[in-house]
Amino acid sequence: MQYFPLFADLHGRTVLVVGGGAVAERKVRLLLEAGAQVRLVAPEVTEWLASQAAVTIHLETFDARHCDGVVLAIAATDDRAVNEAVAQAGRVRNLLVNVVDVADLSSFIVPAIVDRSPLVIAISTGGVAPVLARLVRERLESLIDGSFGQLAGLLQRWRGRIKAGLPDVNARRRFYEGVVRGHVADLVRTGQDAAAEAELHHSLVHADAPRRGSVALVGAGPGDAGLLTLNALRALQEADVILYDRLVSAEVLNLARRDADRICVGKMAGGHSVSQGRINELLLEHAQQGKRVVRLKGGDPFIFGRGGEEIEALRQHGIPFEVVPGITAAIACGAYAGIPLTHRDYAQSVRFVTAHSGDAIRGLDWATLARERQTLALYMGVAGLGHIREQLTLHGRAPSTPVAIVENGSRAEQRVVLATLAELEEAGRVAQVKSPALVIVGEVAALAQKLHWFGSAPVVWQELRKAA
Ligand code: SAH
């Protein structure tokens, strides 16, 4: 290791900054945030620097005596001779000096940081690849959200009480583990500060009680793992057990914590799905064992996903839960097929409809669904293509209305078949469309021809027929 990482307490101490431009300004800002007194030496300074009460300004050229009594020095000028003079003066006095962006003159370097005070993450490549350090910082910025700082602040405020309540070191460590991975952290993250404080108090008083489990109802999106939200990723990485649906892609599951138990509740070995009642039971059982459970569902959990029923059961049993939305099939299929679901020229609204065969189809209000200037996104419609065509045309939608069948939307195997409403059933049959597929009805469907960008180009079903 070429550099020794450390965090320095600069409160009330004097730091020398040489230079009065934009770079010096950036350094001074950070130093002031850390409570330092700044001695600034430069013939000229920016307006902002001049206005800082905690900055003592010497409007002159650098002289070694400016180093007297300081704990650190930073040279932020674009004049190599001045930078060298500061480095030299530092060496003589055994003072740590940073020359901004000049590693060979520096005896300390300033890391890239992610500031979630009191939590601060410092990143350094030893000056070798600052761009890489910035990339790492950006990644961390998105993973370590602002709530980490609040959580750290909460623990800071409670530190004394926790120590008094749990004198045993090991018990204390277990307690902290439970707090940062458990429900208290969830409450902080979802902005429920008072509840977080109450929960922390409760768990401190009942520190020997078993850990409380929780459930995150997470939308896995349509398949492409890049469409997961950061919250979904976090939940997957914190999970003890994951109950997932058949529709969830392997790519998404692969992002889950390696040690998490994965239970498929979409289809069992014999080909039967686990009943909704049994899924609710499984969620309860695991959460009651104190585990962090992720219920992972294709698309969005509240769009044709029975998510509502699952959390209702959890609420009845007092199990804490959160809901992480996902990108629903209609949104993803539209985007990945080049079909804008609304369009000023063609469609002012879009309707998400489930067209499961049988009762679900018969119960639909076809008269309103057949209206012009709207797009229909039909879920689970593969088996009912004939019925959809029949009802929509019967209720007045033009047989020439464009339709698109998007199979495996957003996945490597995505296929888009274009036809008209009159041809819908036949197109599905000739193309041998399989689930999961979404049917988009409306003028916008035709736009896939010119706006497609993902995977293979859409096929017009008649061409398939010719080829067959
Ligand atoms: N909660 C899910 C929908 C569950 S219903 C969501 O929000 O997307 C299951 C139906 O969703 C499938 O029958 C199909 O119509 C649609 N669907 C889900 N994933 C899909 C995908 N990748 N491509 C096309 N349709 C998909």
mmCIF file of C-alpha atoms and ligand atoms in Angstrom, residues 219-224 245-248 297-307 326-333 352-356 377-382 405-411 414-415 434-439, ligand 1:
data_model
loop_
_atom_site.group_PDB
_atom_site.id
_atom_site.type_symbol
_atom_site.label_atom_id
_atom_site.label_comp_id
_atom_site.label_asym_id
_atom_site.label_seq_id
_atom_site.Cartn_x
_atom_site.Cartn_y
_atom_site.Cartn_z
ATOM 1 C CA GLY A 219 -40.914 -5.698 -8.634
ATOM 2 C CA ALA A 220 -38.327 -7.556 -10.707
ATOM 3 C CA GLY A 221 -39.300 -5.832 -13.955
ATOM 4 C CA PRO A 222 -39.785 -7.652 -17.245
ATOM 5 C CA GLY A 223 -36.433 -9.431 -17.452
ATOM 6 C CA ASP A 224 -33.587 -7.053 -18.284
ATOM 7 C CA ASP A 245 -42.245 -16.107 -9.519
ATOM 8 C CA ARG A 246 -41.703 -18.040 -12.701
ATOM 9 C CA LEU A 247 -41.614 -14.779 -14.656
ATOM 10 C CA VAL A 248 -38.535 -13.487 -12.839
ATOM 11 C CA LYS A 297 -42.518 -10.676 -8.702
ATOM 12 C CA GLY A 298 -42.291 -10.093 -12.424
ATOM 13 C CA GLY A 299 -42.895 -6.527 -13.567
ATOM 14 C CA ASP A 300 -44.595 -4.436 -10.914
ATOM 15 C CA PRO A 301 -46.050 -6.161 -7.845
ATOM 16 C CA PHE A 302 -49.216 -4.063 -7.905
ATOM 17 C CA ILE A 303 -50.032 -4.581 -11.572
ATOM 18 C CA PHE A 304 -51.822 -7.921 -12.031
ATOM 19 C CA GLY A 305 -49.518 -9.367 -9.433
ATOM 20 C CA ARG A 306 -51.780 -9.974 -6.426
ATOM 21 C CA GLY A 307 -49.321 -7.952 -4.391
ATOM 22 C CA GLY A 326 -40.928 -2.420 -10.789
ATOM 23 C CA ILE A 327 -41.244 -1.668 -14.461
ATOM 24 C CA THR A 328 -44.414 -3.307 -15.599
ATOM 25 C CA ALA A 329 -44.579 -5.339 -18.807
ATOM 26 C CA ALA A 330 -46.595 -2.718 -20.699
ATOM 27 C CA ILE A 331 -44.065 0.033 -20.039
ATOM 28 C CA ALA A 332 -41.106 -2.217 -20.834
ATOM 29 C CA CYS A 333 -42.618 -3.822 -23.936
ATOM 30 C CA PHE A 352 -53.638 -1.873 -18.769
ATOM 31 C CA VAL A 353 -56.055 -4.760 -19.040
ATOM 32 C CA THR A 354 -55.795 -8.381 -18.037
ATOM 33 C CA ALA A 355 -57.261 -10.620 -20.676
ATOM 34 C CA HIS A 356 -57.002 -13.969 -18.992
ATOM 35 C CA ALA A 377 -51.974 -3.103 -23.221
ATOM 36 C CA LEU A 378 -53.399 -6.573 -22.749
ATOM 37 C CA TYR A 379 -51.688 -8.821 -20.202
ATOM 38 C CA MET A 380 -52.014 -12.600 -20.216
ATOM 39 C CA GLY A 381 -53.870 -12.396 -23.481
ATOM 40 C CA VAL A 382 -52.135 -15.113 -25.507
ATOM 41 C CA ILE A 405 -47.611 -8.917 -29.892
ATOM 42 C CA VAL A 406 -44.464 -8.479 -27.817
ATOM 43 C CA GLU A 407 -43.085 -11.799 -26.638
ATOM 44 C CA ASN A 408 -40.347 -11.886 -23.980
ATOM 45 C CA GLY A 409 -40.151 -8.107 -23.898
ATOM 46 C CA SER A 410 -36.736 -6.659 -22.896
ATOM 47 C CA ARG A 411 -35.101 -10.104 -22.924
ATOM 48 C CA GLN A 414 -37.616 -10.620 -27.516
ATOM 49 C CA ARG A 415 -39.859 -10.981 -30.571
ATOM 50 C CA LYS A 434 -45.894 -18.071 -26.276
ATOM 51 C CA SER A 435 -46.221 -16.615 -22.822
ATOM 52 C CA PRO A 436 -45.011 -14.199 -21.564
ATOM 53 C CA ALA A 437 -46.371 -11.954 -24.249
ATOM 54 C CA LEU A 438 -48.138 -8.635 -24.191
ATOM 55 C CA VAL A 439 -50.643 -7.495 -26.803
HETATM 56 N N1 SAH B 1 -46.882 -7.949 -12.518
HETATM 57 C C1 SAH B 1 -46.532 -8.195 -13.910
HETATM 58 C C2 SAH B 1 -47.650 -8.827 -14.686
HETATM 59 C C3 SAH B 1 -48.024 -10.201 -14.227
HETATM 60 S S1 SAH B 1 -49.225 -10.923 -15.272
HETATM 61 C C4 SAH B 1 -46.106 -6.868 -14.546
HETATM 62 O O1 SAH B 1 -46.289 -5.819 -13.952
HETATM 63 O O2 SAH B 1 -45.585 -6.905 -15.663
HETATM 64 C C5 SAH B 1 -48.237 -11.829 -16.394
HETATM 65 C C6 SAH B 1 -48.335 -11.229 -17.787
HETATM 66 O O3 SAH B 1 -47.476 -10.099 -17.893
HETATM 67 C C7 SAH B 1 -47.853 -12.141 -18.883
HETATM 68 O O4 SAH B 1 -48.864 -13.087 -19.255
HETATM 69 C C8 SAH B 1 -47.576 -11.174 -19.988
HETATM 70 O O5 SAH B 1 -48.766 -10.739 -20.605
HETATM 71 C C9 SAH B 1 -47.014 -10.000 -19.211
HETATM 72 N N2 SAH B 1 -45.537 -10.007 -19.181
HETATM 73 C C10 SAH B 1 -44.751 -10.092 -18.113
HETATM 74 N N3 SAH B 1 -43.450 -10.057 -18.476
HETATM 75 C C11 SAH B 1 -43.430 -9.907 -19.801
HETATM 76 C C12 SAH B 1 -42.389 -9.780 -20.778
HETATM 77 N N4 SAH B 1 -41.101 -9.809 -20.442
HETATM 78 N N5 SAH B 1 -42.755 -9.637 -22.067
HETATM 79 C C13 SAH B 1 -44.047 -9.635 -22.433
HETATM 80 N N6 SAH B 1 -45.054 -9.734 -21.564
HETATM 81 C C14 SAH B 1 -44.755 -9.878 -20.269
#
